[in-house]
Amino acid sequence: MYLSMAEKKLVLEAIFEAIDDINETLAPGRKISKDPQAFLYGPQGAIDSLTLTLLIVAIEQKIEQKLHASISLVDQTTASQDNAFHNIKTLQGHIERLIDQ
């Protein structure tokens, strides 16, 4: 199964809505950028591991609501591949692959 353009748009909307939810709890200088190329997590990342965990949970919930798909963003594969959370673009690709499975 391949995701349609509309479904891909919903994935990005889910990510952005989750970021909005998390940003409400962060100090002004710590907000997560919604730029697809902005670093999320890692050496140059904008967020710490706790914020990443909160973001992951929020994204999984938004994907469930918007696409009626139950996914787990963290598994054995992602544990060895930090690049899935490198930026919004890589995160979106990771989510799309999980939904396609």
PDB file of C-alpha atoms in Angstrom:
ATOM      1  CA  MET A   1       0.000   0.000   0.000  1.00  0.00           C
ATOM      2  CA  TYR A   2       1.312   3.418  -0.912  1.00  0.00           C
ATOM      3  CA  LEU A   3       0.163   6.587   0.785  1.00  0.00           C
ATOM      4  CA  SER A   4      -1.748   9.061  -1.329  1.00  0.00           C
ATOM      5  CA  MET A   5      -0.739  12.703  -1.445  1.00  0.00           C
ATOM      6  CA  ALA A   6      -3.709  13.480   0.814  1.00  0.00           C
ATOM      7  CA  GLU A   7      -2.506  10.902   3.355  1.00  0.00           C
ATOM      8  CA  LYS A   8       1.047  12.290   3.213  1.00  0.00           C
ATOM      9  CA  LYS A   9      -0.402  15.734   3.889  1.00  0.00           C
ATOM     10  CA  LEU A  10      -2.245  14.314   6.912  1.00  0.00           C
ATOM     11  CA  VAL A  11       1.023  12.865   8.231  1.00  0.00           C
ATOM     12  CA  LEU A  12       2.664  16.286   8.053  1.00  0.00           C
ATOM     13  CA  GLU A  13      -0.398  17.913   9.652  1.00  0.00           C
ATOM     14  CA  ALA A  14      -0.213  15.384  12.490  1.00  0.00           C
ATOM     15  CA  ILE A  15       3.460  16.205  13.065  1.00  0.00           C
ATOM     16  CA  PHE A  16       2.802  19.953  13.033  1.00  0.00           C
ATOM     17  CA  GLU A  17      -0.188  19.653  15.394  1.00  0.00           C
ATOM     18  CA  ALA A  18       1.891  17.560  17.800  1.00  0.00           C
ATOM     19  CA  ILE A  19       4.653  20.179  17.644  1.00  0.00           C
ATOM     20  CA  ASP A  20       2.081  22.891  18.408  1.00  0.00           C
ATOM     21  CA  ASP A  21       0.882  20.905  21.436  1.00  0.00           C
ATOM     22  CA  ILE A  22       4.430  20.437  22.749  1.00  0.00           C
ATOM     23  CA  ASN A  23       5.400  24.054  22.019  1.00  0.00           C
ATOM     24  CA  GLU A  24       2.608  25.209  24.344  1.00  0.00           C
ATOM     25  CA  THR A  25       4.555  23.663  27.228  1.00  0.00           C
ATOM     26  CA  LEU A  26       8.014  24.957  26.255  1.00  0.00           C
ATOM     27  CA  ALA A  27       9.722  28.240  27.104  1.00  0.00           C
ATOM     28  CA  PRO A  28       9.844  30.753  24.215  1.00  0.00           C
ATOM     29  CA  GLY A  29      13.513  30.090  23.415  1.00  0.00           C
ATOM     30  CA  ARG A  30      12.959  26.314  23.343  1.00  0.00           C
ATOM     31  CA  LYS A  31      10.094  26.081  20.839  1.00  0.00           C
ATOM     32  CA  ILE A  32      10.343  23.433  18.107  1.00  0.00           C
ATOM     33  CA  SER A  33      10.536  24.900  14.610  1.00  0.00           C
ATOM     34  CA  LYS A  34       8.113  23.550  12.005  1.00  0.00           C
ATOM     35  CA  ASP A  35      10.733  23.922   9.259  1.00  0.00           C
ATOM     36  CA  PRO A  36      11.103  20.478   7.574  1.00  0.00           C
ATOM     37  CA  GLN A  37      14.909  20.865   7.592  1.00  0.00           C
ATOM     38  CA  ALA A  38      15.228  22.097  11.200  1.00  0.00           C
ATOM     39  CA  PHE A  39      17.165  19.717  13.422  1.00  0.00           C
ATOM     40  CA  LEU A  40      15.005  17.926  15.974  1.00  0.00           C
ATOM     41  CA  TYR A  41      17.154  15.472  17.890  1.00  0.00           C
ATOM     42  CA  GLY A  42      20.822  14.608  17.924  1.00  0.00           C
ATOM     43  CA  PRO A  43      24.042  16.601  18.241  1.00  0.00           C
ATOM     44  CA  GLN A  44      22.541  19.684  16.574  1.00  0.00           C
ATOM     45  CA  GLY A  45      18.984  19.002  17.705  1.00  0.00           C
ATOM     46  CA  ALA A  46      16.681  21.519  19.293  1.00  0.00           C
ATOM     47  CA  ILE A  47      15.029  19.150  21.772  1.00  0.00           C
ATOM     48  CA  ASP A  48      16.156  16.915  24.616  1.00  0.00           C
ATOM     49  CA  SER A  49      15.192  13.282  25.143  1.00  0.00           C
ATOM     50  CA  LEU A  50      12.221  14.092  27.395  1.00  0.00           C
ATOM     51  CA  THR A  51      10.754  16.504  24.845  1.00  0.00           C
ATOM     52  CA  LEU A  52      11.381  13.935  22.101  1.00  0.00           C
ATOM     53  CA  THR A  53       9.460  11.339  24.099  1.00  0.00           C
ATOM     54  CA  LEU A  54       6.528  13.720  24.570  1.00  0.00           C
ATOM     55  CA  LEU A  55       6.617  14.587  20.866  1.00  0.00           C
ATOM     56  CA  ILE A  56       6.626  10.901  19.862  1.00  0.00           C
ATOM     57  CA  VAL A  57       3.572  10.160  22.012  1.00  0.00           C
ATOM     58  CA  ALA A  58       1.740  13.219  20.650  1.00  0.00           C
ATOM     59  CA  ILE A  59       2.532  12.269  17.036  1.00  0.00           C
ATOM     60  CA  GLU A  60       1.391   8.676  17.522  1.00  0.00           C
ATOM     61  CA  GLN A  61      -1.924   9.956  18.929  1.00  0.00           C
ATOM     62  CA  LYS A  62      -2.399  12.438  16.060  1.00  0.00           C
ATOM     63  CA  ILE A  63      -1.661   9.732  13.455  1.00  0.00           C
ATOM     64  CA  GLU A  64      -4.242   7.496  15.123  1.00  0.00           C
ATOM     65  CA  GLN A  65      -6.841  10.292  14.996  1.00  0.00           C
ATOM     66  CA  LYS A  66      -6.143  11.476  11.441  1.00  0.00           C
ATOM     67  CA  LEU A  67      -5.243   8.265   9.609  1.00  0.00           C
ATOM     68  CA  HIS A  68      -6.746   5.605  11.905  1.00  0.00           C
ATOM     69  CA  ALA A  69      -3.345   3.913  11.885  1.00  0.00           C
ATOM     70  CA  SER A  70      -1.675   2.594  15.003  1.00  0.00           C
ATOM     71  CA  ILE A  71       2.092   3.026  14.776  1.00  0.00           C
ATOM     72  CA  SER A  72       5.024   2.848  17.161  1.00  0.00           C
ATOM     73  CA  LEU A  73       7.686   5.383  16.285  1.00  0.00           C
ATOM     74  CA  VAL A  74      10.267   3.718  18.500  1.00  0.00           C
ATOM     75  CA  ASP A  75      11.264   0.112  17.947  1.00  0.00           C
ATOM     76  CA  GLN A  76      14.435  -1.928  17.460  1.00  0.00           C
ATOM     77  CA  THR A  77      15.112  -0.300  14.090  1.00  0.00           C
ATOM     78  CA  THR A  78      14.721   3.300  15.218  1.00  0.00           C
ATOM     79  CA  ALA A  79      16.722   2.648  18.360  1.00  0.00           C
ATOM     80  CA  SER A  80      19.728   2.009  16.121  1.00  0.00           C
ATOM     81  CA  GLN A  81      18.833   4.807  13.668  1.00  0.00           C
ATOM     82  CA  ASP A  82      18.779   8.224  15.305  1.00  0.00           C
ATOM     83  CA  ASN A  83      18.372   9.735  11.849  1.00  0.00           C
ATOM     84  CA  ALA A  84      14.623   8.968  11.923  1.00  0.00           C
ATOM     85  CA  PHE A  85      14.328  11.914  14.335  1.00  0.00           C
ATOM     86  CA  HIS A  86      16.994  14.065  12.677  1.00  0.00           C
ATOM     87  CA  ASN A  87      14.476  16.603  11.311  1.00  0.00           C
ATOM     88  CA  ILE A  88      10.799  16.839  10.393  1.00  0.00           C
ATOM     89  CA  LYS A  89      11.421  15.595   6.853  1.00  0.00           C
ATOM     90  CA  THR A  90      13.175  12.400   8.024  1.00  0.00           C
ATOM     91  CA  LEU A  91      10.512  11.901  10.703  1.00  0.00           C
ATOM     92  CA  GLN A  92       7.744  12.243   8.119  1.00  0.00           C
ATOM     93  CA  GLY A  93       9.453   9.679   5.874  1.00  0.00           C
ATOM     94  CA  HIS A  94       9.821   7.301   8.801  1.00  0.00           C
ATOM     95  CA  ILE A  95       6.120   7.615   9.682  1.00  0.00           C
ATOM     96  CA  GLU A  96       5.078   7.092   6.055  1.00  0.00           C
ATOM     97  CA  ARG A  97       7.164   3.891   5.878  1.00  0.00           C
ATOM     98  CA  LEU A  98       5.568   2.602   9.094  1.00  0.00           C
ATOM     99  CA  ILE A  99       2.062   3.265   7.795  1.00  0.00           C
ATOM    100  CA  ASP A 100       2.890   1.658   4.419  1.00  0.00           C
ATOM    101  CA  GLN A 101       3.883  -1.603   6.090  1.00  0.00           C
TER     102      GLN A 101
END
